[in-house]
Coordinates of C-alpha atoms and ligand atoms in Angstrom, one line a residue:
X1 CA -83.9 -77.6 8.4
X2 CA -81.6 -80.2 8.4
X3 CA -81.9 -82.4 5.3
X4 CA -80.0 -86.0 4.5
X5 CA -79.5 -87.0 1.2
X6 CA -78.6 -90.6 1.0
X7 CA -76.8 -91.4 -2.1
X8 CA -73.9 -88.9 -4.3
X9 CA -74.7 -90.0 -8.3
X10 CA -76.8 -87.8 -10.5
X11 CA -80.3 -87.7 -8.1
X12 CA -78.5 -87.3 -4.8
X13 CA -75.8 -85.0 -5.6
X14 CA -78.3 -82.8 -7.6
X15 CA -80.8 -82.7 -4.9
X16 CA -77.9 -81.9 -1.9
X17 CA -77.3 -78.7 -4.2
X18 CA -80.9 -77.8 -4.8
X19 CA -81.6 -78.1 -1.0
X20 CA -78.5 -75.9 -0.2
X21 CA -79.7 -73.4 -3.1
X22 CA -83.1 -73.2 -1.0
X23 CA -81.2 -72.7 2.4
X24 CA -81.3 -76.1 4.0
X25 CA -78.5 -77.4 6.0
X26 CA -77.4 -80.8 4.0
X27 CA -76.0 -83.4 4.9
X28 CA -75.2 -85.5 1.9
X29 CA -73.7 -89.4 2.7
X30 CA -72.4 -91.7 0.1
X31 CA -70.4 -95.1 0.9
X32 CA -68.3 -94.7 -1.9
X33 CA -65.1 -92.6 -2.0
X34 CA -66.7 -89.4 -3.8
X35 CA -69.6 -88.5 -5.9
X36 CA -70.9 -90.3 -9.4
X37 CA -69.0 -93.4 -8.5
X38 CA -72.5 -95.8 -9.1
X39 CA -74.3 -95.8 -11.5
X40 CA -73.6 -92.3 -12.5
X41 CA -70.1 -93.8 -13.2
X42 CA -70.0 -94.3 -17.0
X43 CA -73.2 -94.2 -18.5
X44 CA -74.0 -93.5 -21.9
X45 CA -74.2 -89.6 -21.6
X46 CA -77.2 -89.0 -23.4
X47 CA -79.0 -85.8 -22.3
X48 CA -82.3 -87.1 -24.3
X49 CA -85.2 -84.9 -23.5
X50 CA -86.9 -85.6 -26.9
X51 CA -86.4 -89.5 -26.2
X52 CA -88.1 -90.2 -23.2
X53 CA -90.4 -93.7 -23.7
X54 CA -90.3 -96.1 -21.5
X55 CA -87.7 -99.3 -22.5
X56 CA -91.4 -101.4 -21.8
X57 CA -93.1 -102.0 -24.9
X58 CA -94.8 -104.6 -27.3
X59 CA -91.3 -105.4 -28.8
X60 CA -89.9 -106.0 -25.5
X61 CA -90.9 -110.1 -25.1
X62 CA -90.1 -110.8 -28.5
X63 CA -86.5 -109.4 -28.4
X64 CA -85.9 -111.1 -25.4
X65 CA -86.8 -114.8 -27.3
X66 CA -85.3 -113.7 -30.2
X67 CA -82.1 -113.1 -28.6
X68 CA -82.2 -116.1 -26.2
X69 CA -78.9 -117.5 -24.7
X70 CA -76.8 -114.9 -26.7
X71 CA -74.1 -113.0 -25.4
X72 CA -74.5 -110.0 -27.5
X73 CA -78.3 -110.0 -26.5
X74 CA -79.4 -106.2 -26.0
X75 CA -81.7 -107.9 -23.2
X76 CA -81.4 -110.6 -21.3
X77 CA -83.2 -112.1 -18.4
X78 CA -81.3 -114.1 -15.5
X79 CA -84.1 -115.2 -13.2
X80 CA -83.2 -115.0 -9.4
X81 CA -85.0 -116.8 -6.6
X82 CA -86.2 -113.5 -5.6
X83 CA -89.9 -112.9 -5.4
X84 CA -88.6 -108.8 -5.8
X85 CA -87.6 -109.7 -8.8
X86 CA -90.7 -111.7 -10.2
X87 CA -93.2 -109.2 -9.2
X88 CA -91.1 -106.4 -11.0
X89 CA -91.1 -108.6 -13.8
X90 CA -94.8 -109.3 -13.6
X91 CA -95.1 -105.4 -13.6
X92 CA -92.7 -104.5 -16.5
X93 CA -94.5 -107.2 -18.6
X94 CA -97.8 -106.2 -17.9
X95 CA -96.7 -102.6 -19.0
X96 CA -95.2 -104.0 -22.3
X97 CA -98.0 -102.4 -24.4
X98 CA -98.0 -98.9 -26.8
X99 CA -100.8 -97.3 -24.9
X100 CA -98.8 -97.7 -21.4
X101 CA -95.2 -96.5 -23.1
X102 CA -97.1 -93.5 -24.4
X103 CA -98.8 -92.8 -20.9
X104 CA -95.4 -92.4 -19.7
X105 CA -94.4 -89.8 -22.2
X106 CA -95.6 -86.6 -21.2
X107 CA -94.6 -86.9 -17.5
X108 CA -91.1 -88.1 -18.7
X109 CA -90.9 -85.1 -20.7
X110 CA -92.0 -82.2 -18.5
X111 CA -89.0 -83.7 -16.2
X112 CA -86.6 -83.6 -18.7
X113 CA -87.3 -80.1 -19.8
X114 CA -87.2 -79.0 -16.4
X115 CA -83.7 -80.9 -16.1
X116 CA -82.9 -78.7 -19.0
X117 CA -83.7 -75.8 -17.4
X118 CA -82.3 -76.7 -14.2
X119 CA -78.6 -77.1 -15.5
X120 CA -78.9 -74.2 -17.4
X121 CA -79.4 -72.8 -14.2
X122 CA -76.7 -74.5 -12.7
X123 CA -74.1 -73.5 -15.1
X124 CA -75.0 -69.9 -14.8
X125 CA -74.5 -70.2 -11.2
X126 CA -71.5 -71.7 -11.2
X127 CA -70.2 -69.5 -13.8
X128 CA -71.4 -66.4 -11.2
X129 CA -69.2 -68.2 -8.4
X130 CA -65.9 -68.0 -10.6
X131 CA -66.0 -72.0 -11.0
X132 CA -67.5 -72.6 -14.3
X133 CA -69.6 -76.2 -14.1
X134 CA -67.3 -78.4 -17.0
X135 CA -68.6 -81.3 -17.9
X136 CA -67.8 -81.7 -20.8
X137 CA -71.2 -81.2 -22.4
X138 CA -72.1 -80.9 -26.0
X139 CA -75.1 -79.7 -27.5
X140 CA -74.7 -80.6 -30.9
X141 CA -77.8 -82.6 -30.9
X142 CA -78.5 -86.6 -30.9
X143 CA -79.3 -88.3 -34.0
X144 CA -80.9 -91.8 -33.9
X145 CA -79.6 -94.3 -37.0
X146 CA -81.6 -97.0 -38.3
X147 CA -80.5 -100.2 -40.5
X148 CA -84.0 -100.9 -42.1
X149 CA -86.7 -98.7 -43.4
X150 CA -89.5 -100.0 -41.8
X151 CA -87.7 -99.7 -38.3
X152 CA -87.3 -95.4 -38.8
X153 CA -90.8 -95.5 -40.0
X154 CA -91.7 -96.7 -36.8
X155 CA -90.0 -95.0 -34.7
X156 CA -91.1 -91.7 -36.5
X157 CA -94.6 -92.7 -35.9
X158 CA -93.6 -93.6 -32.2
X159 CA -91.8 -90.1 -31.9
X160 CA -95.3 -88.5 -32.9
X161 CA -96.7 -87.6 -29.2
X162 CA -93.2 -86.0 -28.6
X163 CA -93.4 -83.6 -31.4
X164 CA -96.7 -82.7 -30.7
X165 CA -95.2 -82.0 -27.2
X166 CA -92.9 -79.5 -28.8
X167 CA -89.6 -81.6 -29.0
X168 CA -89.8 -82.9 -32.3
X169 CA -87.2 -84.7 -34.2
X170 CA -86.6 -84.6 -37.5
X171 CA -86.4 -87.3 -40.2
X172 CA -83.0 -87.3 -42.3
X173 CA -82.1 -89.0 -45.3
X174 CA -78.7 -91.2 -45.5
X175 CA -76.5 -88.2 -46.9
X176 CA -78.6 -85.6 -44.7
X177 CA -77.0 -88.4 -41.9
X178 CA -73.7 -87.8 -43.0
X179 CA -73.9 -84.2 -43.8
X180 CA -74.8 -83.8 -40.0
X181 CA -72.3 -86.2 -38.5
X182 CA -69.2 -87.0 -41.3
X183 CA -68.0 -89.6 -38.9
X184 CA -70.7 -92.1 -40.0
X185 CA -69.2 -92.2 -43.7
X186 CA -68.2 -95.4 -43.7
X187 CA -71.4 -96.8 -42.1
X188 CA -73.5 -95.2 -45.0
X189 CA -71.3 -96.6 -47.8
X190 CA -71.8 -100.3 -46.4
X191 CA -75.1 -99.6 -46.5
X192 CA -75.9 -99.3 -42.7
X193 CA -77.9 -96.8 -42.7
X194 CA -81.7 -95.9 -44.0
X195 CA -81.9 -92.7 -42.4
X196 CA -82.1 -91.1 -39.0
X197 CA -84.0 -88.6 -36.4
X198 CA -82.5 -85.8 -35.3
X199 CA -83.0 -83.9 -32.1
X200 CA -81.3 -81.0 -32.4
X201 CA -82.2 -79.7 -28.8
X202 CA -80.3 -82.9 -26.9
X203 CA -77.1 -83.0 -26.1
X204 CA -74.6 -85.1 -23.9
X205 CA -72.4 -84.8 -21.1
X206 CA -70.1 -86.6 -18.5
X207 CA -72.5 -87.4 -15.7
X208 CA -69.6 -89.0 -13.2
X209 CA -67.8 -85.5 -13.6
X210 CA -71.1 -83.4 -13.3
X211 CA -71.9 -85.5 -9.9
X212 CA -68.6 -84.1 -8.9
X213 CA -68.7 -80.7 -9.7
X214 CA -72.4 -80.5 -8.3
X215 CA -71.7 -82.0 -5.1
X216 CA -68.8 -79.7 -4.9
X217 CA -71.4 -76.8 -5.8
X218 CA -73.7 -78.1 -2.9
X219 CA -70.4 -78.3 -0.2
X220 CA -69.4 -74.7 -1.5
X221 CA -72.8 -73.8 -0.4
X222 CA -72.6 -75.3 2.8
X223 CA -73.5 -79.1 2.6
X224 CA -71.4 -81.7 4.6
X225 CA -70.7 -84.5 2.0
X226 CA -69.5 -87.9 4.0
X227 CA -67.8 -89.7 1.7
X228 CA -67.3 -94.0 2.3
X229 CA -70.5 -93.5 4.8
X230 CA -72.4 -96.6 4.5
X231 CA -76.1 -95.9 5.6
X232 CA -77.2 -98.5 7.7
X233 CA -81.1 -97.9 8.3
X234 CA -83.3 -95.5 8.6
X235 CA -84.1 -94.3 12.4
X236 CA -87.9 -93.8 12.4
X237 CA -90.3 -93.3 15.3
X238 CA -93.8 -93.2 14.9
X239 CA -95.1 -91.5 11.5
X240 CA -91.7 -89.7 11.1
X241 CA -88.4 -90.7 10.6
X242 CA -85.6 -89.3 13.1
X243 CA -82.4 -89.7 10.7
X244 CA -80.5 -92.5 9.8
X245 CA -77.8 -95.0 11.5
X246 CA -74.5 -94.9 9.1
X247 CA -71.1 -96.8 9.5
X248 CA -70.2 -93.7 11.5
X249 CA -72.9 -93.5 14.1
X250 CA -76.5 -92.4 14.0
X251 CA -77.2 -88.9 11.9
X252 CA -80.5 -87.2 13.1
X253 CA -82.6 -84.7 10.7
X254 CA -85.8 -83.0 9.9
X255 CA -85.9 -85.0 6.4
X256 CA -84.3 -87.3 4.6
X257 CA -84.2 -88.0 0.5
X258 CA -83.7 -91.4 -0.3
X259 CA -81.4 -91.2 -3.7
X260 CA -79.5 -94.1 -3.4
X261 CA -80.2 -95.6 -6.9
X262 CA -80.7 -99.9 -6.7
X263 CA -79.6 -99.2 -2.6
X264 CA -83.0 -97.4 -2.2
X265 CA -85.2 -100.2 -1.6
X266 CA -83.2 -101.8 1.3
X267 CA -83.5 -99.1 2.9
X268 CA -87.2 -99.6 2.8
X269 CA -87.5 -103.0 2.8
X270 CA -87.7 -103.1 6.8
X271 CA -90.8 -100.3 6.7
X272 CA -92.4 -103.7 4.3
X273 CA -92.4 -100.3 1.3
X274 CA -92.0 -101.6 -2.0
X275 CA -90.8 -99.0 -4.5
X276 CA -90.3 -101.7 -7.6
X277 CA -87.1 -100.2 -8.4
X278 CA -85.1 -103.3 -9.5
X279 CA -81.6 -103.3 -11.1
X280 CA -81.1 -103.7 -15.0
X281 CA -77.6 -104.3 -15.7
X282 CA -75.5 -102.3 -18.7
X283 CA -72.1 -102.1 -20.0
X284 CA -70.2 -99.0 -21.4
X285 CA -67.0 -98.7 -23.4
X286 CA -64.7 -95.7 -22.5
X287 CA -61.5 -94.7 -25.4
X288 CA -59.0 -92.0 -26.9
X289 CA -61.8 -90.8 -29.6
X290 CA -59.6 -91.1 -33.1
X291 CA -58.1 -87.9 -34.2
X292 CA -60.0 -86.5 -36.9
X293 CA -62.8 -88.6 -37.8
X294 CA -64.7 -89.0 -34.0
X295 CA -68.0 -88.2 -33.4
X296 CA -69.1 -84.6 -32.2
X297 CA -72.5 -85.4 -32.7
X298 CA -74.2 -88.2 -29.5
X299 CA -75.5 -91.1 -31.6
X300 CA -78.4 -93.7 -31.0
X301 CA -77.4 -97.0 -33.4
X302 CA -81.1 -98.7 -33.0
X303 CA -79.7 -101.8 -34.9
X304 CA -77.0 -102.2 -32.7
X305 CA -79.0 -101.0 -29.9
X306 CA -76.1 -98.7 -28.3
X307 CA -75.5 -95.0 -27.8
X308 CA -72.3 -93.0 -28.3
X309 CA -71.7 -89.8 -26.9
X310 CA -67.8 -87.5 -27.2
X311 CA -67.1 -86.8 -24.0
X312 CA -64.1 -84.4 -24.5
X313 CA -61.2 -86.3 -26.2
X314 CA -63.0 -89.9 -25.4
X315 CA -65.6 -91.7 -26.6
X316 CA -68.0 -93.5 -25.2
X317 CA -70.3 -96.4 -26.1
X318 CA -72.9 -97.9 -23.8
X319 CA -75.8 -100.4 -23.8
X320 CA -77.3 -104.0 -23.1
X321 CA -79.8 -104.7 -20.1
X322 CA -80.2 -107.5 -18.2
X323 CA -82.2 -108.4 -15.6
X324 CA -80.2 -110.8 -13.3
X325 CA -80.2 -108.6 -9.6
X326 CA -77.5 -107.0 -7.7
X327 CA -74.8 -109.2 -9.4
X328 CA -71.8 -106.5 -10.4
X329 CA -69.7 -109.1 -11.9
X330 CA -68.5 -107.5 -15.9
X331 CA -68.5 -110.2 -18.1
X332 CA -66.1 -109.7 -20.6
X333 CA -68.2 -111.2 -23.1
X334 CA -71.0 -109.1 -22.8
X335 CA -69.0 -106.0 -22.2
X336 CA -66.9 -106.2 -25.4
X337 CA -69.9 -107.0 -27.5
X338 CA -70.2 -102.8 -26.8
X339 CA -66.9 -102.6 -28.2
X340 CA -67.8 -104.6 -30.9
X341 CA -70.5 -102.8 -32.0
X342 CA -69.0 -99.6 -31.6
X343 CA -66.3 -100.9 -33.7
X344 CA -68.7 -102.4 -36.2
X345 CA -70.6 -98.7 -36.4
X346 CA -67.1 -97.0 -36.5
X347 CA -64.1 -98.8 -37.8
X348 CA -61.9 -96.1 -36.9
X349 CA -62.1 -96.5 -33.4
X350 CA -60.5 -100.2 -34.0
X351 CA -57.1 -98.9 -33.5
X352 CA -57.8 -97.5 -29.6
X353 CA -59.6 -101.0 -29.1
X354 CA -56.2 -102.0 -26.6
X355 CA -56.9 -98.5 -24.5
X356 CA -60.9 -99.4 -23.8
X357 CA -62.1 -99.0 -20.5
X358 CA -64.7 -101.5 -19.7
X359 CA -67.5 -100.9 -17.0
X360 CA -71.1 -102.1 -16.2
X361 CA -73.4 -100.5 -14.2
X362 CA -76.9 -101.3 -12.8
X363 CA -79.8 -99.1 -13.9
X364 CA -82.2 -98.1 -10.9
X365 CA -85.4 -99.5 -12.8
X366 CA -89.2 -99.1 -12.0
X367 CA -91.4 -101.5 -13.9
X368 CA -93.5 -98.1 -15.9
X369 CA -89.8 -96.5 -17.0
X370 CA -90.6 -93.3 -14.7
X371 CA -88.6 -92.5 -11.4
X372 CA -90.1 -92.4 -7.8
X373 CA -90.3 -89.2 -6.5
X374 CA -91.8 -87.2 -3.3
X375 CA -92.9 -88.3 0.0
X376 CA -93.3 -92.3 1.5
X377 CA -96.9 -91.8 2.8
X378 CA -96.4 -93.2 5.9
X379 CA -93.6 -90.9 6.8
X380 CA -94.2 -87.1 6.4
X381 CA -90.6 -86.6 6.5
X382 CA -89.4 -89.2 4.3
X383 CA -88.8 -88.6 0.4
X384 CA -87.8 -90.4 -2.4
X385 CA -85.8 -89.7 -6.0
X386 CA -84.6 -92.6 -7.3
X387 CA -85.7 -95.3 -10.1
X388 CA -85.0 -93.3 -13.0
X389 CA -83.3 -96.4 -15.0
X390 CA -82.5 -95.8 -18.3
X391 CA -83.0 -92.1 -18.2
X392 CA -81.0 -90.5 -14.9
X393 CA -78.9 -88.2 -16.6
X394 CA -82.0 -86.9 -18.5
X395 CA -84.2 -86.4 -15.5
X396 CA -81.8 -85.8 -12.5
X397 CA -81.6 -82.2 -12.6
X398 CA -85.0 -82.1 -12.3
X399 CA -86.2 -84.6 -10.1
X400 CA -83.9 -82.9 -7.7
X401 CA -85.4 -79.8 -7.8
X402 CA -89.2 -80.9 -7.9
X403 CA -88.2 -83.0 -4.6
X404 CA -86.5 -80.2 -3.1
X405 CA -89.3 -77.9 -3.4
X406 CA -91.6 -80.9 -1.6
X407 CA -88.6 -81.2 1.5
X408 CA -88.9 -77.4 1.6
X409 CA -92.6 -76.8 1.9
X410 CA -92.4 -74.2 -1.3
X411 CA -94.5 -74.4 -4.5
X412 CA -94.0 -77.2 -6.8
X413 CA -92.4 -76.5 -10.3
X414 CA -93.7 -79.9 -11.6
X415 CA -96.8 -81.7 -10.5
X416 CA -95.0 -85.3 -8.8
X417 CA -98.2 -86.9 -8.7
X418 CA -97.5 -89.2 -11.7
X419 CA -94.3 -90.3 -10.1
X420 CA -95.5 -90.8 -6.5
X421 CA -94.9 -94.4 -5.2
X422 CA -98.5 -94.5 -4.6
X423 CA -98.7 -95.6 -8.6
X424 CA -97.6 -99.0 -8.0
Ligands
LIG1 C1 -74.9 -98.8 -19.3 C2 -75.8 -97.5 -19.0 C3 -76.2 -96.8 -20.1 C4 -76.9 -95.4 -19.8 N1 -77.0 -94.4 -20.4 C5 -77.8 -93.2 -19.6 C6 -78.0 -92.1 -21.0 O1 -77.3 -91.8 -21.7 N2 -78.8 -91.0 -20.9 C7 -79.6 -91.0 -19.4 O2 -80.1 -90.3 -18.8 N3 -79.3 -92.4 -18.7 C8 -78.7 -93.5 -18.6 N4 -78.2 -94.2 -18.4 C9 -78.9 -94.0 -16.5 C10 -78.3 -93.4 -15.5 O3 -76.6 -93.6 -15.4 C11 -79.0 -93.6 -14.1 O4 -80.7 -93.4 -14.1 C12 -78.2 -92.7 -12.9 O5 -77.0 -92.6 -13.4 C13 -78.8 -93.1 -11.8 O6 -78.7 -92.6 -11.2 P1 -78.8 -92.1 -9.3 O7 -77.8 -90.8 -8.6 O8 -79.8 -92.5 -8.7 O9 -78.0 -93.5 -9.1 P2 -76.2 -93.9 -8.4 O10 -75.4 -93.0 -9.6 O11 -75.7 -95.6 -8.7 O12 -76.5 -93.4 -6.8 C14 -76.5 -93.6 -6.1 C15 -75.5 -93.4 -4.7 O13 -76.2 -93.9 -4.0 C16 -75.0 -94.9 -3.1 N5 -75.7 -95.4 -1.7 C17 -76.1 -96.7 -2.3 N6 -77.0 -96.9 -1.3 C18 -76.6 -96.3 0.1 C19 -76.1 -96.6 1.4 N7 -77.2 -97.8 2.1 N8 -75.8 -95.6 2.2 C20 -74.9 -95.2 1.6 N9 -75.0 -94.6 0.2 C21 -75.6 -95.4 -0.4 C22 -74.1 -95.5 -4.0 O14 -72.9 -95.5 -3.9 C23 -74.5 -94.4 -5.2 O15 -73.0 -93.5 -5.0 C24 -77.5 -95.2 -18.3 C25 -77.3 -96.5 -17.2 C26 -76.3 -97.4 -17.5 C27 -75.9 -98.6 -16.6

């Protein structure tokens, strides 16, 4: 069986590897110069199975209004003359309910736990092949810190369902936060930490490096990786897809998997399909980790709305969400506000400010915060593995395994019905 995978980010590169493991002939295609140059390039790095709740929630509409017009607004709306944006927003607003948020936790968690076990399996497989899968993984947990006591209490209550599903977060006092992560000491002295929630089993890693390595792993298993190749359209015939038309010509296949992130909807559009995957822009800053007192534990600062991960000798902070279409302009003000937030939490990062690398990327986001996985109903051999939004790193390997099972017709490791495109 020959399968084409469109897109070589976390989702697509992992899918290519999973398909190659199952003995399929695989062609992985990306318009960029290599794997992981899209949204997977410089994300927050968190592998956060203990925090898989969708963004849509009761507080979001108020948050948008409260921060209206501010450069450092963590959530910003830029209305466009684009019906896809309005439809997405309408559905997103309809999901801004506590019950809708709760509903998505169990399926997302299953996928996150499958990701954990697939990443562990990949590491073993690479080790056996004599090429360790090194993506600067840190298994020191994720600590969420809170400035206000009431926010901590609310978050603890919201984390309840996850705790009942076996992935609890432990409540820590301010001094316990510092014992766990001494780099936070100055923040505590300033009274910035009312307490924390600690997920010991979570961690972090470099998603770009991972994408590069896992694509190499797929090539080692026989996959062909076509770089700098644009997929222009799907070639369909009746109820099946015959292949794809690319900038290098038509490539035929028995199955096609769309893992093109925010490029997925464009490929579905000619068939009248709506995936409800819409871009939500975020920013990150990466800089040399301060010697001696850089954090080792990945941090989510709930007041500043940023996440921070240690990636080898570098530190990355990421945050912000802007619903404003496909525009990839890096706005200096938005980017700098992530740096400002990082520096105000960890003043020791200030001296490296001049060496900071700023980046922005488009999260491929569905309104309900879960990816779209599985077959496209009209075609028997077209599959989607996209729309992971804020959780692509946390859910990517698991969704690749589950979709690869479906493509190869093997027994599914996971029920994919909660992720079907039909739910919209
Ligand atoms: C600021 C920020 C912070 C984040 N932090 C985290 C985090 O801490 N933890 C977490 O779990 N997630 C995080 N995410 C989300 C995560 O990064 C994404 O969900 C994930 O990268 C999506 O991966 P993907 O493979 O679906 O998409 P991408 O990485 O964008 O890959 C899609 C690929 O498809 C290619 N492509 C598209 N169209 C075509 C075409 N027509 N022809 C050929 N190739 C095409 C693109 O070039 C691209 O390489 C963050 C995102 C952002 C923006």
